[in-house]
Amino acid sequence: MKEKPPVIDIRDVNFRYDRENVLEHINLSIPKGAFVGLVGPNGSGKSTLLKIILGLLKIKEGSVELFGIPQEKFKEWDRIGFVSQKANSFNTGFPATVAEVVMGGLVKKVGLFRRPGQKEKDAVKRAVKAVGMESFLTRNIGDLSGGQQQRVFIARAIVSNPSVLILDEPTVGVDSQNVDSFYRMLTYLNQELGMTLLLVTHDIGTITDKVTHVACLNKYLHFHGSMEQFVELDEQELSDLYGHGIRLLDHHHDH
Amino acid sequence: MDTASACLIITTIIEGKNIMIEAIFTYKFLQNAFLSGAIIGIIAPLLGAFIVVRRLSLIADALSHVTLSGIAAGLLLGQKASLFAGVNPLYFGMAFSVGGSLLIERLRNVYRHYQELAIPIMMSGGIGIGVIFISLSDKGLNTDLFGYLFGSISAVSRTDLYAVITISAIVLITVYFLYKELFILSFDEEFAKASGIPAKAVHLAFIILTALVIAVSMRIVGVLLVSALMTLPVAASIRLAKGFKQTIWLSVLFGEISVITGLISAFYLDLAPGGTIVVTSILILLGVIIWKKEKN
Ligand SMILES: Nc1ncnc2c1ncn2[C@@H]1O[C@H](COP(=O)(O)OP(=O)(O)O)[C@@H](O)[C@H]1O
Ligand SMILES: [Mg+2]
């Protein structure tokens, strides 16, 4: 039996913006169906790594494969959904309805010069429903709360029915009560719809009981493995990874 | 007010209307001005909606100034070189405007951390070069120039009208077929790029169209006020609209009302249409702001 290639396969990637390397010797492969938590302190290069995966930043050293295809040749970008870190700091005065924003996720799929039709409108309604925002379809995005906006951006990312969803610190600016239901939604996408998830966060405590794999990044990838392997690490190894003492399985939020 | 004077006013208005309609049928130049104006009233706010939400309003201003230097170059060449004697200076304006838009893009990349610097550079460059051309040319230019600065009803020619129609057709077709790309690029550039949309090409198409629309609109509203027609109707509609499509429709409606009202009053009161059009759109904007305040 031939094994399926990893959904995302990063090999020996180094990256720098200016002079100093921001990422070094990154090897990371994400199997299909996994829920990967990518953790690391601020400035550790998490967003940079995601931008490399998405082809937003070009690498000179190393390689990235998506669904077994070298990134340079990869065309099916609608198989990868993306919720950027900046999604919750967009121009809130932008006059766009929830339906219009979510339709943005189908632009690539519909194709250049074509106009979306009923099929796409139905897909938008389904995605908005999947994130529990169906009663807000015609509301302006700027009139919603931070948590609601984040759900809309998830809907936009999943409307094209991608097999991978990449999220960059999606819970920043979402209050703790909504964070819980937000993670329930992610678990649903992962377990029921079989979506592979790559979730970036600087707060490891909130995700340890949700993810299947953990990757710890701080310029180097210090640890990459399944949750079982991760919890077996002792206190000393953990603080080496993360730079300071971290608390596993911590559900308290300070705000 | 007694009935007699009311009657008098009404008959004057009706007669006025008749004069206007007759005049439009009699004078080609009025047809040119009103047709061009009506079309520009649609496409300027249409592109303006994208410009405003992308916070590029000042680029429209910079491009109109660059257009002016193109017009001045065209007028000068028309005077000095017989080869260009019959060439509509508007074409020079269009060429300069497109060139200017490409240059702005360049400058925005050069000054990545001070992108807005591109605007004063282009604006002063446009005026500076324009003024040199103007001082090099013979005196007769001044009346022409006034029209280009503040708009004109009488100076709109058939070839101006044809240019307006051609550019507008291109704009409408492009926006129709690239609407979703333009929308996503405006709303969220990073997401557009991440989803593999040819963001650079779409942006380039957009900026060139903007340059062309600015150049052709300038005949009616004038260099100094063309960006107002692109932004003021949008500023008003953004306060009212639900969603981006509605923003566009309302902007076009407000733009059209401003142009038609502005042209009619310019005709009667013998004023520069740029002024009357912009004042009308400011009145609409004020009305909307006040109405919105009252409602809340
Ligand atoms: N566009 C950029 N130009 C130069 N340096 C950058 C840029 N973006 C990020 N950096 C630097 O790269 C490092 C990693 O940043 P980032 O990937 O955003 O970290 P994280 O997402 O983990 O907080 C930081 O030191 C940051 O200052
Ligand atoms: Mg980040």
Coordinates of C-alpha atoms and ligand atoms in Angstrom, one line a residue:
Chain A
M1 CA 0.0 0.0 0.0
K2 CA 1.4 3.4 -1.0
E3 CA 1.2 6.0 1.7
K4 CA -0.4 9.3 1.0
P5 CA 2.1 12.2 0.8
P6 CA 1.9 14.6 3.7
V7 CA -0.4 17.5 3.1
I8 CA 2.4 20.0 3.8
D9 CA 6.0 19.0 3.7
I10 CA 8.7 21.5 4.5
R11 CA 12.4 20.5 4.1
D12 CA 15.5 22.3 5.2
V13 CA 14.0 25.8 5.0
N14 CA 16.1 28.8 6.0
F15 CA 14.6 32.2 5.7
R16 CA 15.6 35.8 6.3
Y17 CA 14.0 39.2 5.6
D18 CA 17.2 41.3 6.1
R19 CA 20.5 40.0 7.3
E20 CA 19.6 37.6 10.1
N21 CA 17.9 34.3 9.7
V22 CA 14.4 34.3 11.0
L23 CA 13.9 30.6 10.4
E24 CA 16.7 28.0 10.3
H25 CA 16.7 24.3 9.3
I26 CA 13.0 23.9 9.4
N27 CA 11.7 20.4 8.7
L28 CA 8.0 19.9 9.2
S29 CA 5.6 17.5 7.7
I30 CA 1.9 17.6 8.4
P31 CA -0.1 14.4 7.7
K32 CA -3.6 14.4 6.4
G33 CA -6.3 14.8 9.0
A34 CA -4.0 16.1 11.7
F35 CA -4.7 19.1 13.9
V36 CA -1.4 20.7 14.4
G37 CA -0.7 23.4 16.9
L38 CA 2.3 25.6 16.0
V39 CA 3.4 27.4 19.1
G40 CA 6.2 29.8 19.9
P41 CA 6.7 33.2 21.5
N42 CA 6.1 36.5 19.7
G43 CA 8.6 37.1 16.9
S44 CA 9.6 33.4 16.7
G45 CA 8.8 33.2 13.0
K46 CA 5.3 31.5 13.1
S47 CA 3.6 33.9 10.7
T48 CA 6.7 33.9 8.5
L49 CA 6.5 30.1 8.2
L50 CA 2.8 30.3 7.3
K51 CA 3.5 32.9 4.6
I52 CA 6.2 30.6 3.2
I53 CA 3.8 27.7 3.1
L54 CA 1.2 29.9 1.3
G55 CA 3.8 31.1 -1.2
L56 CA 3.5 34.7 0.0
L57 CA 7.2 34.8 0.8
K58 CA 9.6 33.1 -1.6
I59 CA 12.3 30.9 -0.1
K60 CA 15.8 30.7 -1.5
E61 CA 16.9 27.7 0.6
G62 CA 14.9 24.6 1.2
S63 CA 11.7 23.3 -0.4
V64 CA 8.0 23.2 0.3
E65 CA 5.7 20.5 -1.1
L66 CA 1.9 20.7 -1.0
F67 CA -0.1 17.5 -1.5
G68 CA 3.1 16.0 -2.8
I69 CA 3.5 18.7 -5.4
P70 CA 6.5 21.2 -5.3
Q71 CA 5.2 24.6 -4.4
E72 CA 6.4 26.3 -7.6
K73 CA 4.1 24.0 -9.6
F74 CA 1.2 23.9 -7.2
K75 CA -1.9 25.4 -8.7
E76 CA -4.9 24.3 -6.6
W77 CA -4.7 27.0 -4.0
D78 CA -8.4 26.7 -3.2
R79 CA -7.5 23.4 -1.4
I80 CA -5.8 25.5 1.3
G81 CA -7.9 27.9 3.4
F82 CA -6.2 30.7 5.3
V83 CA -7.2 32.9 8.1
S84 CA -4.5 35.5 8.6
Q85 CA -3.4 37.1 11.8
K86 CA -4.4 40.5 10.4
A87 CA -7.9 39.3 9.6
N88 CA -9.2 41.0 12.8
S89 CA -7.4 44.3 12.2
F90 CA -8.8 44.9 8.7
N91 CA -10.4 48.2 7.7
T92 CA -13.5 48.0 9.9
G93 CA -15.1 50.9 7.9
F94 CA -15.1 48.7 4.8
P95 CA -18.7 48.5 3.5
A96 CA -18.9 44.8 2.8
T97 CA -21.6 42.4 4.0
V98 CA -20.9 39.1 5.5
A99 CA -22.0 37.4 2.3
E100 CA -19.7 39.5 0.2
V101 CA -16.7 38.8 2.4
V102 CA -17.3 35.1 2.4
M103 CA -17.8 35.1 -1.3
G104 CA -14.2 36.3 -1.5
G105 CA -13.1 32.8 -0.6
L106 CA -14.5 31.5 -3.9
V107 CA -12.9 34.0 -6.2
K108 CA -10.1 31.7 -7.2
K109 CA -12.3 28.7 -7.6
V110 CA -14.8 30.6 -9.9
G111 CA -11.9 31.7 -12.0
L112 CA -10.8 34.9 -13.8
F113 CA -13.5 36.8 -15.8
R114 CA -16.3 34.5 -14.5
R115 CA -19.1 35.7 -12.3
P116 CA -20.3 33.7 -9.3
G117 CA -23.8 32.1 -9.7
Q118 CA -26.4 30.4 -7.6
K119 CA -24.1 27.5 -6.8
E120 CA -21.6 29.8 -5.2
K121 CA -24.3 31.7 -3.3
D122 CA -25.5 28.5 -1.8
A123 CA -21.9 27.5 -0.9
V124 CA -21.6 30.9 0.9
K125 CA -24.8 30.3 2.8
R126 CA -23.6 26.8 3.9
A127 CA -20.2 28.1 5.1
V128 CA -21.8 31.0 7.0
K129 CA -24.1 28.5 8.6
A130 CA -21.3 26.1 9.5
V131 CA -19.8 28.9 11.6
G132 CA -23.1 29.8 13.1
M133 CA -23.5 33.3 11.5
E134 CA -26.4 32.6 9.2
S135 CA -28.5 35.4 10.7
F136 CA -25.9 38.0 9.8
L137 CA -25.6 37.4 6.1
T138 CA -26.6 40.9 5.0
R139 CA -24.9 42.8 7.9
N140 CA -21.8 44.9 7.3
I141 CA -18.7 43.2 8.6
G142 CA -17.7 46.3 10.5
D143 CA -20.8 46.2 12.6
L144 CA -19.9 42.8 14.1
S145 CA -18.0 41.9 17.3
G146 CA -14.4 40.7 17.0
G147 CA -15.4 37.1 17.7
Q148 CA -18.2 37.2 15.0
Q149 CA -15.8 38.8 12.5
Q150 CA -13.3 35.9 13.1
R151 CA -16.1 33.4 12.4
V152 CA -16.8 35.2 9.2
F153 CA -13.2 34.9 8.2
I154 CA -13.2 31.2 9.0
A155 CA -16.3 30.9 6.8
R156 CA -14.4 32.6 4.0
A157 CA -11.5 30.2 4.4
I158 CA -13.7 27.1 4.3
V159 CA -16.2 28.1 1.7
S160 CA -14.2 26.6 -1.1
N161 CA -14.2 23.3 0.8
P162 CA -10.4 23.1 1.3
S163 CA -8.7 20.1 2.7
V164 CA -6.3 22.2 4.8
L165 CA -7.2 25.2 7.0
I166 CA -4.3 27.4 8.2
L167 CA -5.1 29.8 11.0
D168 CA -2.7 32.5 12.4
E169 CA -3.6 33.3 16.0
P170 CA -7.3 33.4 15.3
T171 CA -8.4 33.9 18.9
V172 CA -6.6 37.2 19.5
G173 CA -9.2 39.8 20.3
V174 CA -11.9 37.1 20.9
D175 CA -13.2 36.9 24.5
S176 CA -12.6 33.7 26.5
Q177 CA -16.3 32.6 26.4
N178 CA -16.2 32.7 22.6
V179 CA -12.8 31.1 22.4
D180 CA -14.2 27.9 23.8
S181 CA -17.0 27.7 21.2
F182 CA -14.5 28.7 18.6
Y183 CA -12.3 25.7 19.4
R184 CA -15.4 23.4 19.4
M185 CA -16.0 24.6 15.9
L186 CA -12.4 23.8 14.9
T187 CA -12.7 20.3 16.4
Y188 CA -15.9 19.8 14.4
L189 CA -14.1 20.8 11.2
N190 CA -11.2 18.5 12.0
Q191 CA -13.1 15.4 13.2
E192 CA -16.4 15.5 11.4
L193 CA -15.3 17.1 8.1
G194 CA -11.8 15.6 8.1
M195 CA -10.1 18.9 7.5
T196 CA -6.4 19.1 8.3
L197 CA -5.8 22.1 10.6
L198 CA -2.6 24.1 11.2
L199 CA -3.2 26.5 14.0
V200 CA -0.7 29.1 15.1
T201 CA -0.8 30.4 18.6
H202 CA 1.6 31.8 21.2
D203 CA -0.5 30.5 24.0
I204 CA 0.1 26.7 24.2
G205 CA -2.0 26.2 27.3
T206 CA -5.3 26.6 25.5
I207 CA -4.7 24.0 22.8
T208 CA -3.0 21.0 24.4
D209 CA -6.2 19.1 24.8
K210 CA -7.4 19.8 21.3
V211 CA -4.6 19.2 18.9
T212 CA -3.2 15.9 17.7
H213 CA 0.3 17.3 17.0
V214 CA 2.5 20.0 18.3
A215 CA 5.4 21.9 16.7
C216 CA 7.4 24.3 18.8
L217 CA 9.1 27.1 16.9
N218 CA 11.6 29.7 17.9
K219 CA 13.7 30.3 14.8
Y220 CA 14.5 26.5 14.9
L221 CA 11.8 23.9 15.1
H222 CA 12.6 22.7 18.7
F223 CA 10.0 20.0 18.8
H224 CA 7.7 18.4 16.3
G225 CA 5.6 15.3 17.1
S226 CA 2.3 13.9 18.3
M227 CA 0.6 15.2 21.4
E228 CA 1.4 11.9 23.2
Q229 CA 5.1 12.5 22.7
F230 CA 4.8 16.1 23.7
V231 CA 3.1 15.4 27.1
E232 CA 5.9 13.0 27.9
L233 CA 8.5 15.7 27.8
D234 CA 9.5 16.8 31.3
E235 CA 9.4 20.3 32.8
Q236 CA 13.1 21.0 32.0
E237 CA 12.8 20.0 28.3
L238 CA 9.7 22.1 28.0
S239 CA 11.2 25.2 29.3
D240 CA 14.2 24.6 27.1
L241 CA 11.8 24.5 24.2
Y242 CA 9.8 27.5 25.0
G243 CA 12.4 29.7 26.8
H244 CA 10.4 30.0 30.0
G245 CA 8.2 27.9 32.2
I246 CA 4.9 27.0 30.5
R247 CA 1.9 25.5 32.0
L248 CA 0.3 22.6 30.2
L249 CA -3.4 22.0 30.3
D250 CA -4.1 25.5 31.6
H251 CA -7.6 26.6 30.8
H252 CA -7.6 29.8 32.7
H253 CA -7.5 33.0 30.8
D254 CA -6.2 36.1 32.5
H255 CA -8.4 38.5 30.6
Chain B
M1 CA -45.7 84.3 -1.9
D2 CA -48.8 85.2 -4.0
T3 CA -50.2 83.1 -6.8
A4 CA -49.2 85.5 -9.5
S5 CA -45.5 85.5 -8.6
A6 CA -45.6 81.7 -8.1
C7 CA -47.0 81.3 -11.6
L8 CA -44.4 83.6 -12.9
I9 CA -41.6 81.6 -11.4
I10 CA -43.1 78.3 -12.7
T11 CA -43.4 79.6 -16.2
T12 CA -39.9 80.9 -16.1
I13 CA -38.7 77.5 -15.0
I14 CA -40.7 75.8 -17.7
E15 CA -39.5 78.2 -20.3
G16 CA -36.0 77.7 -19.0
K17 CA -36.3 74.0 -19.4
N18 CA -37.5 74.5 -23.0
I19 CA -34.5 76.8 -23.7
M20 CA -32.3 74.1 -22.4
I21 CA -33.8 71.3 -24.3
E22 CA -33.9 73.4 -27.5
A23 CA -30.3 74.4 -26.9
I24 CA -29.3 70.8 -26.5
F25 CA -30.9 69.9 -29.8
T26 CA -29.5 72.9 -31.5
Y27 CA -25.9 73.0 -30.2
K28 CA -23.7 70.0 -30.8
F29 CA -21.3 71.2 -28.0
L30 CA -24.1 70.9 -25.4
Q31 CA -24.9 67.4 -26.6
N32 CA -21.2 66.6 -26.2
A33 CA -21.0 68.1 -22.7
F34 CA -24.2 66.5 -21.4
L35 CA -23.5 63.0 -22.9
S36 CA -20.0 63.1 -21.6
G37 CA -21.1 64.3 -18.3
A38 CA -23.8 61.7 -17.9
I39 CA -21.3 58.9 -18.7
I40 CA -18.6 60.3 -16.4
G41 CA -21.2 60.6 -13.7
I42 CA -21.4 56.8 -13.8
I43 CA -17.8 55.7 -14.2
A44 CA -16.0 58.2 -12.0
P45 CA -17.9 57.2 -8.8
L46 CA -17.8 53.5 -9.9
L47 CA -14.0 53.4 -9.9
G48 CA -14.1 55.9 -7.0
A49 CA -15.8 53.3 -4.8
F50 CA -12.7 51.1 -5.1
I51 CA -10.4 54.0 -4.8
V52 CA -11.9 55.2 -1.5
V53 CA -12.1 51.8 0.2
R54 CA -8.5 51.2 -0.8
R55 CA -7.5 54.6 0.7
L56 CA -6.1 55.7 -2.6
S57 CA -8.1 59.0 -2.9
L58 CA -4.9 61.1 -3.0
I59 CA -3.6 59.1 -6.0
A60 CA -6.5 60.3 -8.0
D61 CA -5.5 63.8 -7.1
A62 CA -1.9 63.2 -8.1
L63 CA -2.9 61.7 -11.4
S64 CA -5.1 64.6 -12.3
H65 CA -2.2 66.9 -11.9
V66 CA 0.0 64.8 -14.0
T67 CA -2.8 64.8 -16.6
L68 CA -2.6 68.6 -16.6
S69 CA 1.0 68.5 -17.6
G70 CA 0.1 66.2 -20.4
I71 CA -2.6 68.5 -21.6
A72 CA -0.2 71.5 -21.4
A73 CA 2.4 69.5 -23.4
G74 CA -0.3 68.7 -26.0
L75 CA -1.4 72.3 -26.3
L76 CA 2.2 73.5 -26.6
L77 CA 3.1 70.9 -29.2
G78 CA -0.1 71.8 -31.1
Q79 CA 1.1 75.4 -31.2
K80 CA 4.8 74.8 -32.0
A81 CA 4.9 71.6 -34.1
S82 CA 2.6 71.4 -37.1
L83 CA 2.7 67.6 -36.8
F84 CA 0.6 67.8 -33.7
A85 CA -1.6 70.7 -34.7
G86 CA -4.8 68.7 -35.0
V87 CA -4.2 66.3 -32.2
N88 CA -6.5 66.5 -29.3
P89 CA -4.5 67.4 -26.2
L90 CA -6.7 65.0 -24.2
Y91 CA -4.7 62.1 -25.7
F92 CA -1.5 63.6 -24.3
G93 CA -3.3 63.9 -21.0
M94 CA -4.3 60.3 -21.1
A95 CA -0.8 59.2 -22.0
F96 CA 0.8 61.2 -19.1
S97 CA -1.8 60.0 -16.7
V98 CA -1.2 56.3 -17.5
G99 CA 2.6 57.0 -17.4
G100 CA 2.1 58.7 -14.1
S101 CA 0.1 55.9 -12.6
L102 CA 2.9 53.4 -13.5
L103 CA 5.5 55.8 -12.0
I104 CA 3.5 56.1 -8.7
E105 CA 3.5 52.3 -8.4
R106 CA 7.2 52.4 -8.9
L107 CA 7.7 55.0 -6.3
R108 CA 5.5 53.2 -3.8
N109 CA 7.8 50.3 -4.1
V110 CA 10.9 52.4 -3.7
Y111 CA 9.5 54.1 -0.6
R112 CA 7.9 51.0 0.9
H113 CA 7.7 52.6 4.3
Y114 CA 6.6 56.0 3.1
Q115 CA 4.2 55.0 0.4
E116 CA 2.3 58.3 0.5
L117 CA 5.4 60.1 -0.5
A118 CA 4.7 59.1 -4.0
I119 CA 1.8 61.4 -4.1
P120 CA 3.4 64.8 -3.3
I121 CA 6.2 63.9 -5.6
M122 CA 3.9 63.2 -8.5
M123 CA 1.6 66.1 -7.7
S124 CA 4.3 68.7 -7.6
G125 CA 6.0 67.1 -10.6
G126 CA 2.8 67.2 -12.6
I127 CA 2.1 70.9 -11.8
G128 CA 5.8 71.9 -12.2
I129 CA 6.2 70.4 -15.6
G130 CA 2.7 71.7 -16.6
V131 CA 3.6 75.2 -15.7
I132 CA 6.8 75.1 -17.7
F133 CA 4.9 74.0 -20.8
I134 CA 2.3 76.7 -20.2
S135 CA 4.9 79.5 -19.9
L136 CA 6.6 78.2 -23.0
S137 CA 3.4 78.5 -25.1
D138 CA 1.8 81.6 -26.6
K139 CA -0.8 83.7 -24.7
G140 CA -4.0 82.3 -26.3
L141 CA -3.7 79.3 -24.2
N142 CA -5.2 80.9 -21.1
T143 CA -8.8 80.4 -21.9
D144 CA -8.3 76.8 -23.0
L145 CA -6.5 76.2 -19.8
F146 CA -9.2 77.6 -17.6
G147 CA -11.5 75.0 -19.1
Y148 CA -9.1 72.3 -18.3
L149 CA -8.6 73.4 -14.8
F150 CA -12.2 73.9 -13.8
G151 CA -14.2 72.1 -16.5
S152 CA -16.2 73.4 -19.3
I153 CA -19.4 72.9 -21.1
S154 CA -18.7 74.7 -24.3
A155 CA -15.2 73.2 -25.0
V156 CA -16.2 69.5 -25.1
S157 CA -15.7 68.3 -28.6
R158 CA -16.9 65.3 -30.5
T159 CA -13.5 63.6 -30.2
D160 CA -13.6 64.3 -26.4
L161 CA -17.0 62.6 -26.3
Y162 CA -15.7 59.6 -28.3
A163 CA -12.8 59.3 -25.9
V164 CA -15.2 59.3 -23.0
I165 CA -17.4 56.6 -24.6
T166 CA -14.5 54.4 -25.5
I167 CA -12.8 54.6 -22.1
S168 CA -16.1 54.1 -20.3
A169 CA -16.9 51.0 -22.3
I170 CA -13.6 49.6 -21.4
V171 CA -14.1 50.4 -17.7
L172 CA -17.6 48.9 -17.5
I173 CA -16.5 45.7 -19.2
T174 CA -13.4 45.4 -17.0
V175 CA -15.3 46.0 -13.8
Y176 CA -18.0 43.6 -14.8
F177 CA -15.7 40.8 -15.5
L178 CA -13.1 41.5 -12.8
Y179 CA -15.5 42.6 -10.1
K180 CA -14.8 39.8 -7.7
E181 CA -11.1 40.1 -8.1
L182 CA -11.2 43.9 -7.6
F183 CA -13.4 43.5 -4.6
I184 CA -11.2 41.0 -2.8
L185 CA -8.1 42.9 -3.7
S186 CA -9.6 46.0 -2.1
F187 CA -11.0 44.3 0.9
D188 CA -8.0 42.1 1.8
E189 CA -4.9 42.3 -0.3
E190 CA -3.0 39.6 1.6
F191 CA -5.9 37.1 1.3
A192 CA -6.2 37.9 -2.4
K193 CA -2.5 37.0 -2.9
A194 CA -2.7 34.0 -0.7
S195 CA -5.6 32.6 -2.7
G196 CA -3.5 32.8 -5.9
I197 CA -5.3 35.6 -7.6
P198 CA -3.1 37.6 -10.0
A199 CA -3.2 40.5 -7.6
K200 CA -0.4 42.5 -9.4
A201 CA -2.0 42.3 -12.8
V202 CA -5.5 43.1 -11.5
H203 CA -4.1 46.1 -9.5
L204 CA -2.2 47.3 -12.6
A205 CA -5.3 47.1 -14.8
F206 CA -7.2 49.0 -12.1
I207 CA -4.7 51.8 -11.8
I208 CA -4.5 52.2 -15.6
L209 CA -8.2 52.4 -15.8
T210 CA -8.2 55.0 -13.0
A211 CA -5.7 57.0 -14.9
L212 CA -7.7 57.0 -18.1
V213 CA -11.0 57.9 -16.3
I214 CA -9.3 60.8 -14.6
A215 CA -8.0 62.0 -17.9
V216 CA -11.3 61.9 -19.7
S217 CA -13.4 63.2 -16.8
M218 CA -11.2 66.2 -16.6
R219 CA -12.8 67.8 -19.6
I220 CA -16.0 68.2 -17.8
V221 CA -15.0 68.7 -14.1
G222 CA -11.5 70.0 -14.6
V223 CA -8.1 68.9 -13.3
L224 CA -8.5 70.3 -9.8
L225 CA -11.9 68.8 -9.1
V226 CA -11.9 65.4 -10.9
S227 CA -10.9 63.5 -7.8
A228 CA -13.8 65.1 -6.0
L229 CA -16.2 63.5 -8.4
M230 CA -14.6 60.1 -7.7
T231 CA -14.6 60.4 -3.9
L232 CA -17.4 62.7 -2.7
P233 CA -20.3 60.5 -3.9
V234 CA -18.6 57.5 -2.4
A235 CA -18.1 59.4 0.9
A236 CA -21.9 60.0 1.0
S237 CA -22.9 56.5 0.0
I238 CA -20.6 54.7 2.5
R239 CA -22.6 56.3 5.3
L240 CA -25.8 54.7 4.0
A241 CA -25.0 51.5 2.2
K242 CA -25.2 47.9 3.3
G243 CA -22.4 46.1 1.5
F244 CA -20.1 47.0 -1.3
K245 CA -22.5 46.5 -4.2
Q246 CA -24.9 48.9 -2.6
T247 CA -22.1 51.4 -2.0
I248 CA -21.3 51.3 -5.7
W249 CA -25.0 51.8 -6.8
L250 CA -25.5 54.7 -4.4
S251 CA -22.2 56.3 -5.4
V252 CA -23.2 56.2 -9.1
L253 CA -26.6 57.6 -8.2
F254 CA -25.1 60.5 -6.2
G255 CA -22.5 61.1 -8.9
E256 CA -25.1 61.2 -11.6
I257 CA -27.3 63.6 -9.7
S258 CA -24.3 65.8 -9.1
V259 CA -23.2 65.9 -12.7
I260 CA -26.6 66.6 -14.2
T261 CA -27.6 69.2 -11.5
G262 CA -24.1 70.7 -11.9
L263 CA -24.2 70.9 -15.6
I264 CA -27.7 72.4 -15.7
S265 CA -26.9 75.1 -13.2
A266 CA -23.6 75.8 -14.9
F267 CA -25.4 76.3 -18.2
Y268 CA -28.0 78.7 -16.7
L269 CA -25.7 80.6 -14.4
D270 CA -22.8 80.6 -16.8
L271 CA -20.4 79.1 -14.3
A272 CA -17.6 76.6 -14.6
P273 CA -19.3 73.1 -14.3
G274 CA -16.4 71.7 -12.1
G275 CA -17.5 74.1 -9.4
T276 CA -21.3 73.5 -9.6
I277 CA -20.8 69.7 -9.8
V278 CA -18.5 69.6 -6.8
V279 CA -20.8 71.9 -4.8
T280 CA -23.7 69.7 -5.5
S281 CA -21.9 66.6 -4.4
I282 CA -20.9 68.4 -1.2
L283 CA -24.5 69.3 -0.6
I284 CA -25.5 65.7 -1.0
L285 CA -22.7 64.6 1.3
L286 CA -23.8 67.2 4.0
G287 CA -27.4 66.1 3.6
V288 CA -26.5 62.5 4.1
I289 CA -24.4 63.2 7.2
I290 CA -27.1 65.4 8.8
W291 CA -29.8 62.9 7.9
K292 CA -27.8 60.1 9.4
K293 CA -27.2 62.1 12.6
E294 CA -30.9 62.9 12.9
K295 CA -31.8 59.2 12.5
N296 CA -29.5 58.1 15.4
Ligands
LIG1 N1 8.2 42.1 6.6 C1 9.2 41.9 7.5 N2 10.4 42.5 7.3 C2 11.4 42.3 8.1 N3 11.4 41.6 9.3 C3 10.2 41.0 9.5 C4 9.1 41.1 8.7 N4 8.0 40.4 9.2 C5 8.5 39.8 10.3 N5 9.8 40.2 10.6 C6 10.7 39.7 11.7 O1 10.8 38.3 11.6 C7 10.7 37.8 12.9 C8 9.5 36.8 12.9 O2 8.3 37.4 12.8 P1 6.9 36.7 12.7 O3 7.0 35.6 11.7 O4 5.8 37.7 12.5 O5 6.8 36.1 14.2 P2 5.5 35.5 15.0 O6 4.4 35.4 14.0 O7 6.0 34.3 15.5 O8 5.2 36.5 16.0 C9 10.5 38.9 13.9 O9 11.8 39.2 14.4 C10 10.0 40.0 13.0 O10 10.5 41.3 13.5
MG2 MG 2.5 36.3 14.0

